[in-house]
Coordinates of C-alpha atoms in Angstrom, one line a residue:
Chain A
X1 CA 79.6 81.5 88.9
X2 CA 81.2 79.1 91.3
X3 CA 83.0 80.3 94.4
X4 CA 86.3 79.5 92.7
X5 CA 85.4 81.5 89.6
X6 CA 84.4 84.5 91.7
X7 CA 87.7 84.4 93.5
X8 CA 89.6 84.1 90.2
X9 CA 87.6 87.1 88.9
X10 CA 88.4 89.1 91.9
X11 CA 92.1 88.3 91.8
X12 CA 92.3 89.1 88.1
X13 CA 90.5 92.4 88.7
X14 CA 93.0 93.4 91.4
X15 CA 96.1 92.3 89.5
X16 CA 95.0 93.9 86.3
X17 CA 94.9 97.3 88.0
X18 CA 98.1 96.8 90.0
X19 CA 100.4 94.0 88.9
X20 CA 102.9 94.8 91.7
X21 CA 100.4 94.1 94.5
X22 CA 101.7 91.6 97.0
X23 CA 100.0 88.2 97.3
X24 CA 99.7 88.7 101.0
X25 CA 97.8 92.0 100.4
X26 CA 95.4 90.4 97.9
X27 CA 94.7 87.7 100.5
X28 CA 94.0 90.3 103.3
X29 CA 91.8 92.4 101.1
X30 CA 89.7 89.5 99.8
X31 CA 89.6 87.9 103.2
X32 CA 91.2 84.7 101.7
X33 CA 94.0 82.4 102.7
X34 CA 97.4 83.5 101.3
X35 CA 98.3 80.1 100.1
X36 CA 94.9 79.8 98.2
X37 CA 95.6 83.1 96.4
X38 CA 99.1 82.1 95.6
X39 CA 97.9 78.7 94.1
X40 CA 95.2 80.4 92.1
X41 CA 97.7 82.9 90.7
X42 CA 100.0 80.1 89.8
X43 CA 97.2 78.3 88.0
X44 CA 96.1 81.4 86.2
X45 CA 99.7 81.9 84.9
X46 CA 100.0 78.2 83.9
X47 CA 96.7 78.3 82.0
X48 CA 97.9 81.4 80.2
X49 CA 95.1 83.5 81.6
X50 CA 97.7 85.8 83.0
X51 CA 100.0 86.4 80.1
X52 CA 102.4 88.9 81.6
X53 CA 102.9 91.7 84.1
X54 CA 103.5 94.8 82.0
X55 CA 103.9 98.4 83.0
X56 CA 101.8 101.2 81.6
X57 CA 104.1 104.0 80.5
X58 CA 103.1 107.4 79.1
X59 CA 106.0 107.7 76.7
X60 CA 104.8 111.2 75.7
X61 CA 106.0 112.4 79.2
X62 CA 109.5 111.2 78.5
X63 CA 112.1 112.9 76.3
X64 CA 112.1 109.9 74.0
X65 CA 110.3 109.9 70.7
X66 CA 107.6 107.4 70.2
X67 CA 104.9 107.3 67.7
X68 CA 102.0 104.8 67.5
X69 CA 99.8 104.1 64.6
X70 CA 96.7 102.0 64.1
X71 CA 96.8 100.4 60.7
X72 CA 93.6 99.0 59.2
X73 CA 94.6 96.1 56.9
X74 CA 92.4 94.4 54.3
X75 CA 93.7 91.0 53.2
X76 CA 92.7 88.0 51.1
X77 CA 92.2 85.1 53.4
X78 CA 94.2 82.1 52.4
X79 CA 92.7 78.7 51.7
X80 CA 92.7 76.4 54.7
X81 CA 94.3 79.0 57.0
X82 CA 91.9 81.9 57.0
X83 CA 93.6 85.0 58.4
X84 CA 95.9 83.2 60.8
X85 CA 99.0 82.8 58.7
X86 CA 99.0 86.4 57.4
X87 CA 98.4 87.6 61.0
X88 CA 101.4 85.5 62.1
X89 CA 103.6 87.1 59.4
X90 CA 102.6 90.5 60.7
X91 CA 102.8 89.9 64.4
X92 CA 106.2 88.4 64.3
X93 CA 107.7 91.8 63.7
X94 CA 108.8 93.1 67.1
X95 CA 107.6 96.7 66.4
X96 CA 104.1 95.4 66.0
X97 CA 102.4 95.9 69.4
X98 CA 99.0 94.2 68.7
X99 CA 97.2 92.5 65.9
X100 CA 93.4 91.9 66.0
X101 CA 91.1 90.2 63.6
X102 CA 88.1 92.6 63.2
X103 CA 84.6 92.5 62.0
X104 CA 83.6 95.3 59.7
X105 CA 85.1 97.2 56.8
X106 CA 88.6 95.8 57.2
X107 CA 90.1 92.6 58.4
X108 CA 93.2 93.1 60.7
X109 CA 93.9 95.9 63.1
X110 CA 97.6 96.3 63.5
X111 CA 99.0 98.6 66.2
X112 CA 102.5 99.7 65.6
X113 CA 104.9 101.4 67.9
X114 CA 107.8 103.1 66.2
X115 CA 110.4 105.7 67.2
X116 CA 109.6 108.1 64.4
X117 CA 107.0 108.8 61.8
X118 CA 109.5 107.7 59.1
X119 CA 110.0 104.4 60.8
X120 CA 106.3 103.6 60.8
X121 CA 105.9 104.8 57.2
X122 CA 108.9 102.6 56.2
X123 CA 107.3 99.6 57.9
X124 CA 104.0 100.0 56.2
X125 CA 105.3 100.7 52.7
X126 CA 108.2 98.2 52.6
X127 CA 107.0 95.4 54.9
X128 CA 103.2 95.4 55.3
X129 CA 102.1 96.5 51.8
X130 CA 104.6 94.3 50.2
X131 CA 103.0 91.1 51.5
X132 CA 101.2 89.1 48.9
X133 CA 97.7 88.7 50.3
X134 CA 97.4 92.3 51.6
X135 CA 94.9 94.3 49.5
X136 CA 95.2 97.7 51.2
X137 CA 96.3 99.5 54.3
X138 CA 95.1 102.6 56.0
X139 CA 97.4 104.2 58.6
X140 CA 96.1 106.4 61.4
X141 CA 98.7 108.0 63.7
X142 CA 97.8 108.5 67.4
X143 CA 98.1 112.2 68.2
X144 CA 97.3 112.1 71.9
X145 CA 96.4 109.4 74.4
X146 CA 93.6 110.5 76.8
X147 CA 92.9 107.2 78.4
X148 CA 94.6 103.9 78.0
X149 CA 93.8 100.5 79.6
X150 CA 91.2 102.2 81.8
X151 CA 93.6 104.8 83.1
X152 CA 93.0 108.5 82.4
X153 CA 96.4 109.9 81.3
X154 CA 95.2 113.5 80.9
X155 CA 94.5 114.4 84.5
X156 CA 96.3 113.4 87.7
X157 CA 94.0 112.5 90.6
X158 CA 94.0 115.1 93.3
X159 CA 92.0 114.8 96.6
X160 CA 90.3 118.1 96.9
X161 CA 87.8 117.1 99.5
X162 CA 87.6 119.1 102.7
X163 CA 90.1 117.3 104.9
X164 CA 87.9 116.7 108.0
X165 CA 84.1 116.4 107.8
X166 CA 81.5 114.8 110.0
Chain B
X1 CA 71.9 147.1 121.1
X2 CA 70.0 144.0 122.1
X3 CA 71.6 140.6 122.0
X4 CA 70.9 139.5 118.4
X5 CA 71.3 135.7 119.0
X6 CA 68.7 133.5 120.6
X7 CA 69.7 131.7 123.7
X8 CA 68.7 128.4 122.2
X9 CA 71.0 128.8 119.3
X10 CA 73.9 130.2 121.3
X11 CA 73.7 127.3 123.7
X12 CA 74.4 124.8 120.9
X13 CA 78.0 123.6 121.0
X14 CA 80.0 124.0 117.8
X15 CA 81.1 120.8 116.2
X16 CA 84.2 119.1 117.8
X17 CA 85.6 118.6 114.3
X18 CA 86.2 122.3 113.6
X19 CA 89.4 122.4 115.7
X20 CA 91.1 119.7 113.7
X21 CA 89.9 121.2 110.4
X22 CA 91.6 124.5 111.4
X23 CA 94.9 122.8 112.3
X24 CA 95.0 120.8 109.0
X25 CA 94.3 123.9 107.0
X26 CA 97.4 125.6 108.3
X27 CA 99.6 122.5 107.5
X28 CA 101.1 121.9 104.1
X29 CA 101.7 118.2 104.0
X30 CA 99.0 116.9 106.4
X31 CA 97.4 113.5 105.5
X32 CA 93.9 112.9 106.5
X33 CA 91.7 110.0 107.4
X34 CA 89.1 112.4 108.6
X35 CA 86.6 112.7 105.7
X36 CA 83.0 111.7 105.9
X37 CA 82.4 111.3 102.2
X38 CA 83.3 108.9 99.4
X39 CA 86.5 109.3 97.5
X40 CA 84.9 108.2 94.3
X41 CA 83.6 110.7 91.8
X42 CA 79.9 110.4 91.0
X43 CA 79.6 107.7 88.3
X44 CA 79.7 109.4 84.9
X45 CA 76.4 108.2 83.6
X46 CA 74.7 109.9 86.6
X47 CA 76.7 113.1 86.1
X48 CA 75.8 113.0 82.4
X49 CA 72.1 113.0 83.2
X50 CA 72.5 116.0 85.4
X51 CA 74.4 117.8 82.6
X52 CA 71.8 116.7 80.1
X53 CA 69.0 118.1 82.2
X54 CA 70.8 121.5 82.2
X55 CA 71.3 121.4 78.5
X56 CA 67.6 120.8 78.0
X57 CA 66.9 123.8 80.2
X58 CA 65.4 121.9 83.1
X59 CA 66.3 124.8 85.4
X60 CA 63.0 125.4 87.1
X61 CA 61.6 124.4 90.5
X62 CA 60.1 121.0 90.7
X63 CA 57.0 120.3 92.8
X64 CA 57.8 120.7 96.5
X65 CA 57.9 117.0 97.1
X66 CA 60.2 116.5 94.1
X67 CA 59.9 115.0 90.6
X68 CA 57.2 112.3 90.5
X69 CA 59.5 110.1 88.4
X70 CA 62.2 110.3 91.1
X71 CA 59.7 109.5 93.9
X72 CA 58.5 106.5 91.9
X73 CA 62.1 105.2 91.7
X74 CA 62.6 105.8 95.4
X75 CA 59.5 103.7 96.2
X76 CA 60.6 101.0 93.8
X77 CA 64.0 101.0 95.6
X78 CA 62.3 100.5 98.9
X79 CA 60.2 97.7 97.4
X80 CA 63.1 95.9 95.9
X81 CA 65.5 96.2 98.8
X82 CA 63.2 96.1 101.8
X83 CA 59.9 94.7 100.4
X84 CA 58.2 97.8 101.6
X85 CA 55.3 99.5 99.7
X86 CA 55.1 103.2 99.8
X87 CA 52.9 105.5 97.7
X88 CA 55.2 107.8 95.7
X89 CA 52.8 110.7 95.8
X90 CA 51.8 110.7 99.5
X91 CA 54.4 108.7 101.3
X92 CA 57.7 109.9 99.9
X93 CA 59.4 113.2 99.2
X94 CA 62.8 114.5 98.1
X95 CA 65.0 116.5 100.4
X96 CA 68.3 118.5 100.4
X97 CA 70.4 115.6 101.6
X98 CA 69.5 113.3 104.4
X99 CA 70.4 116.1 106.8
X100 CA 67.3 118.1 105.9
X101 CA 65.1 115.1 106.4
X102 CA 66.5 114.6 109.9
X103 CA 65.7 118.2 110.8
X104 CA 62.2 118.0 109.3
X105 CA 61.3 114.7 110.9
X106 CA 62.1 116.0 114.4
X107 CA 60.4 119.4 113.9
X108 CA 57.3 117.7 112.5
X109 CA 57.0 115.2 115.3
X110 CA 58.0 116.7 118.7
X111 CA 56.4 119.3 121.0
X112 CA 58.4 121.2 123.6
X113 CA 59.5 118.8 126.4
X114 CA 59.1 115.6 124.3
X115 CA 62.1 113.4 124.5
X116 CA 64.1 112.3 121.6
X117 CA 66.2 109.2 122.2
X118 CA 69.6 109.4 120.5
X119 CA 72.0 106.5 120.6
X120 CA 75.6 107.8 120.6
X121 CA 78.3 107.8 119.3
X122 CA 76.4 108.9 116.2
X123 CA 76.2 111.6 113.6
X124 CA 76.6 115.1 114.9
X125 CA 73.3 116.6 113.9
X126 CA 70.7 114.6 115.7
X127 CA 71.2 116.3 119.1
X128 CA 71.2 119.9 117.8
X129 CA 68.2 119.2 115.6
X130 CA 66.3 117.9 118.6
X131 CA 67.2 121.0 120.6
X132 CA 66.2 123.3 117.8
X133 CA 62.9 121.5 117.7
X134 CA 62.5 122.3 121.4
X135 CA 62.7 118.6 122.3
X136 CA 64.8 117.2 125.1
X137 CA 67.6 115.0 123.7
X138 CA 68.1 111.8 125.8
X139 CA 71.4 110.1 125.0
X140 CA 71.6 106.3 124.9
X141 CA 75.3 105.3 125.3
X142 CA 76.3 102.5 122.9
X143 CA 79.0 100.3 124.2
X144 CA 82.1 98.8 122.7
X145 CA 81.2 95.5 124.4
X146 CA 78.0 95.4 122.3
X147 CA 79.9 96.2 119.1
X148 CA 78.1 99.6 119.4
X149 CA 74.7 98.1 118.6
X150 CA 71.6 99.3 120.3
X151 CA 70.2 96.8 122.8
X152 CA 66.7 96.5 124.0
X153 CA 67.8 97.0 127.6
X154 CA 69.8 100.2 126.9
X155 CA 66.7 101.6 125.1
X156 CA 64.3 100.5 127.9
X157 CA 66.5 102.1 130.5
X158 CA 66.2 105.5 128.9
X159 CA 62.4 105.5 128.2
X160 CA 60.1 107.8 130.1
X161 CA 56.5 108.9 129.7
X162 CA 57.8 111.8 127.5
X163 CA 59.9 109.6 125.2
X164 CA 58.5 110.0 121.7
X165 CA 61.0 109.6 119.0
X166 CA 64.0 107.2 118.7
X167 CA 66.8 107.9 116.3
X168 CA 68.1 104.8 114.6
X169 CA 71.5 105.7 113.2
X170 CA 72.6 102.4 111.5
X171 CA 74.8 101.6 109.7
X172 CA 76.6 104.0 112.0
X173 CA 78.8 106.9 111.5
X174 CA 81.3 107.0 113.3
X175 CA 81.5 103.4 114.6
X176 CA 80.7 101.4 111.4
X177 CA 78.3 99.3 113.6
X178 CA 75.3 97.7 111.9
X179 CA 72.0 96.3 113.4
X180 CA 71.2 92.8 112.1
X181 CA 67.7 91.4 112.0
X182 CA 67.8 89.8 115.5
X183 CA 69.1 93.1 117.0
X184 CA 66.3 95.0 115.3
X185 CA 63.7 92.6 116.5
X186 CA 64.7 93.0 120.1
X187 CA 64.6 96.8 119.8
X188 CA 61.4 96.9 117.9
X189 CA 59.6 95.1 120.7
X190 CA 60.5 97.9 123.1
X191 CA 59.5 100.5 120.5
X192 CA 56.0 99.0 120.1
X193 CA 55.6 98.5 123.8
X194 CA 56.6 102.1 124.6
X195 CA 54.7 103.5 121.6
X196 CA 57.7 105.3 120.2
X197 CA 58.2 106.6 116.7
X198 CA 61.4 106.0 114.8
X199 CA 63.6 108.1 112.6
X200 CA 65.8 105.6 110.9
X201 CA 68.8 107.2 109.2
X202 CA 69.8 104.6 106.6
X203 CA 72.1 106.8 104.5
X204 CA 74.8 104.1 104.8
X205 CA 72.4 101.3 104.1
X206 CA 74.0 100.3 100.8
X207 CA 77.4 100.1 102.5
X208 CA 76.9 97.0 104.5
X209 CA 79.5 94.2 104.4
X210 CA 77.8 91.4 106.3
X211 CA 74.8 90.6 104.2
X212 CA 72.1 93.1 103.1
X213 CA 71.0 96.0 105.2
X214 CA 67.6 95.5 106.9
X215 CA 65.4 98.5 107.5
X216 CA 63.6 98.6 110.9
X217 CA 60.5 99.7 109.0
X218 CA 60.3 96.2 107.4
X219 CA 59.6 94.6 110.8
X220 CA 56.0 93.8 111.9
X221 CA 54.1 96.9 113.2
X222 CA 57.0 99.2 112.4
X223 CA 56.1 100.7 109.0
X224 CA 53.4 103.0 110.5
X225 CA 55.7 104.3 113.1
X226 CA 59.0 104.7 111.2
X227 CA 60.3 107.4 108.9
X228 CA 63.1 106.1 106.8
X229 CA 65.7 108.6 105.8
X230 CA 68.1 107.9 103.0
X231 CA 69.9 109.7 100.2
X232 CA 72.3 109.5 97.3
X233 CA 75.5 110.9 99.0
X234 CA 77.1 107.8 100.3
X235 CA 75.8 105.0 98.0
X236 CA 76.3 106.8 94.8
X237 CA 79.1 109.2 95.9
X238 CA 76.9 112.2 95.4
X239 CA 77.6 114.3 98.5
X240 CA 77.9 117.6 96.7
X241 CA 74.5 117.1 94.9
X242 CA 72.7 117.5 98.2
X243 CA 70.0 114.9 97.5
X244 CA 68.1 112.8 100.0
X245 CA 64.7 111.6 100.7
X246 CA 62.2 110.5 103.4
X247 CA 59.6 107.8 103.2
X248 CA 57.0 107.0 105.8
X249 CA 53.3 107.2 106.7
X250 CA 51.3 109.9 105.0
X251 CA 50.2 111.6 108.3
X252 CA 53.8 112.5 109.1
X253 CA 55.1 113.0 105.5
X254 CA 52.5 115.6 104.8
X255 CA 53.6 117.6 107.8
X256 CA 57.3 117.3 106.9
X257 CA 56.5 118.4 103.3
X258 CA 54.7 121.4 104.8
X259 CA 57.9 122.6 106.6
X260 CA 60.0 121.7 103.5
X261 CA 57.9 123.7 101.2
X262 CA 58.2 126.9 103.3
X263 CA 61.9 126.5 104.2
X264 CA 63.3 124.9 101.1
X265 CA 60.8 124.9 98.2
X266 CA 62.3 121.9 96.6
X267 CA 65.6 119.9 96.3
X268 CA 67.9 121.0 93.4
X269 CA 66.3 120.1 90.1
X270 CA 69.6 119.1 88.4
X271 CA 70.3 116.7 91.3
X272 CA 66.9 115.2 91.0
X273 CA 67.4 114.3 87.4
X274 CA 70.7 112.8 88.2
X275 CA 69.1 110.9 91.1
X276 CA 66.6 109.2 88.8
X277 CA 69.5 107.8 86.7
X278 CA 71.3 106.7 89.9
X279 CA 68.3 104.7 91.1
X280 CA 67.5 103.3 87.7
X281 CA 71.0 102.3 86.5
X282 CA 73.4 102.7 89.4
X283 CA 73.2 99.3 91.1
X284 CA 76.5 98.1 89.5
X285 CA 78.3 101.3 90.6
X286 CA 77.2 100.7 94.1
X287 CA 78.3 97.1 94.1
X288 CA 81.7 98.1 92.7
X289 CA 82.2 100.8 95.4
X290 CA 81.0 98.5 98.1
X291 CA 83.5 95.8 97.1
X292 CA 86.3 98.4 97.0
X293 CA 85.4 99.7 100.5
X294 CA 85.2 96.1 101.8
X295 CA 88.8 95.4 100.6
X296 CA 90.0 98.6 102.3
X297 CA 88.1 97.7 105.4
X298 CA 89.8 94.3 105.6
X299 CA 93.2 95.9 105.0
X300 CA 92.6 98.4 107.7
X301 CA 91.6 95.8 110.3
X302 CA 94.6 93.7 109.4
X303 CA 96.9 96.7 109.8
X304 CA 95.3 97.7 113.1
X305 CA 95.8 94.2 114.5
X306 CA 99.4 94.2 113.3
X307 CA 100.2 97.5 115.0
X308 CA 98.4 96.6 118.2
X309 CA 95.4 98.9 117.9
X310 CA 92.3 97.1 119.2
X311 CA 89.2 97.5 117.1
X312 CA 85.9 95.7 116.9
X313 CA 84.9 94.6 113.3
X314 CA 82.8 97.3 111.7
X315 CA 80.3 95.9 109.1
X316 CA 78.9 99.1 107.7
X317 CA 79.6 102.6 106.4
X318 CA 83.3 103.4 105.7
X319 CA 84.6 104.0 109.2
X320 CA 86.5 102.1 111.8
X321 CA 86.4 103.0 115.4
X322 CA 89.5 101.7 117.1
X323 CA 89.9 101.8 120.9
X324 CA 92.8 104.0 121.9
X325 CA 92.0 104.0 125.7
X326 CA 95.1 101.8 126.4
X327 CA 97.5 104.5 125.4
X328 CA 96.8 106.7 128.4
X329 CA 95.6 109.7 126.3
X330 CA 92.1 111.1 125.9
X331 CA 90.7 110.9 122.3
X332 CA 91.3 114.6 121.9
X333 CA 94.9 114.4 123.1
X334 CA 95.5 111.4 120.9
X335 CA 94.2 113.1 117.8
X336 CA 95.9 116.4 118.5
X337 CA 99.2 114.8 119.0
X338 CA 98.8 112.5 116.0
X339 CA 98.1 115.6 113.9
X340 CA 101.0 117.6 115.4
X341 CA 103.6 114.9 115.4
X342 CA 102.7 112.8 112.4
X343 CA 100.5 115.2 110.5
X344 CA 97.7 112.7 110.3
X345 CA 94.2 114.0 110.8
X346 CA 91.6 111.6 112.3
X347 CA 88.5 112.5 114.3
X348 CA 88.2 112.0 118.1
X349 CA 85.3 109.8 119.1
X350 CA 84.1 112.5 121.4
X351 CA 83.0 114.6 118.4
X352 CA 80.1 112.1 118.1
X353 CA 79.1 112.2 121.8
X354 CA 80.8 112.1 125.1
X355 CA 80.7 108.3 125.2
X356 CA 83.0 108.3 122.2
X357 CA 85.8 108.9 124.7
X358 CA 88.6 106.4 124.3
X359 CA 88.0 105.9 120.6
X360 CA 88.9 107.6 117.3
X361 CA 87.1 107.5 114.0
X362 CA 89.1 106.5 111.0
X363 CA 87.6 106.8 107.5
X364 CA 88.6 104.5 104.8
X365 CA 87.1 106.5 102.0
X366 CA 90.6 106.9 100.5
X367 CA 92.5 105.3 97.7
X368 CA 94.5 102.3 98.7
X369 CA 97.7 104.2 98.3
X370 CA 96.7 107.1 100.5
X371 CA 95.3 104.7 103.0
X372 CA 98.6 102.8 103.3
X373 CA 100.6 106.0 103.6
X374 CA 98.4 107.3 106.3
X375 CA 98.5 104.0 108.2
X376 CA 102.3 104.1 108.2
X377 CA 102.0 107.4 110.1
X378 CA 99.6 105.9 112.5
X379 CA 101.8 102.9 113.1
X380 CA 104.8 105.2 113.7
X381 CA 102.8 107.3 116.2
X382 CA 101.6 104.3 118.1
X383 CA 105.0 102.8 118.3
X384 CA 106.3 105.9 120.1
X385 CA 103.5 105.9 122.7

């Protein structure tokens, strides 16, 4: 890796863990010039490497209802377009969180966020299954999130070390 | 009844850290930058090997010197990091942390009246271990103006006919100082000239931020007179496993193992299995943690400069040793008031030797968030002085 690539990797690692970190702080911690970091960030945004600055929320800790489902979808690829056009028809629905093309027993993995179980069921039966090229769907609801995006949700970090040691 | 305690033991001063520990314990919302151990958990694949060994029923003693497979990995590590060849069977053995190895090395090497040269500020156990081995500790004062490195002149000044062992505590706790190759070369010349032996405590060796750590044993003519002490506590975040080791020439190792077998039997078996995994597959974890410490180190130095706290740049371990002499307080007063007024615990430099006066030790083995919160308290305290 070139020096620039290493710097980019380091910036991305830091910002992926904490998107609210100040540019000045990244610069201090990496021992780099603030302007250089700002330019690199700008470039990463322009190139679409950084696609957004989202927040990780554990909705289960709020009083709001939210269910998520992973839906395995088998489709007939369309001539000349492969899976892209059917994927597009699926991902344009705002309640669809993610769509991945997969290797293995099925073709598309669709991650759906709905308010209620009924809402998810409704989407699968009336929208997804009704699409022409879809052969079958298999819906798995998420019962509990233990770890998401590298963050363990189950346990809160607590410093239980002896406070003063040699 | 007769006095139950030996005069030798009674004369040893209790650790200067105790007092701060006691005050912190009685506070509810104290924040600490006083720990001497990593904030990371032991990497899971290493813990998993320990657990697996228990599941398989590996709950027996190992040989006194430790599992052969672990000693082979230790010697491979010395080869790949320092280019040094040690025979796993006769020139290495596994201890209960680096601390045990310090004790054993001194007990195995000194006779009553022999002098042990101890550079300070340094880890708290060298001096008491020397005393318990009936040696005479001779303190070499490291200076802020030398970035707390040991110089050839400072060493030469303290050498006498009775000088036998030099402790080399680098990378250093509490200062964070390192010895680079040129520094080691100058000191090694005096060591060979004065025919000294070296106990090189390299427990923080992996946590070096200015190029790779160099062991003094790798310098010409030094291998046969150096015992290298290292362990898993700092590099792999394994303090609670109590696992360390010593490598060195067979004539000394065999005597250290003799004491070890009578006093300890063997290092914890579970820990030894975990240690094999650490040395075989832990390099990436070490690199990740080193990188993280380095970022905190830079942040810390930046904050110190910003709040007007002078500090030389530490290139090793996870400590900074800022100079507080300009505030008109002793180290002890500074730390006591900081704890009382801002509920922030740090350790006075004097806990690591009298020459630590005028300094405090700040550990950056904390999450970035905790570090920032604590530094705010320090900033507020300093602004009031």
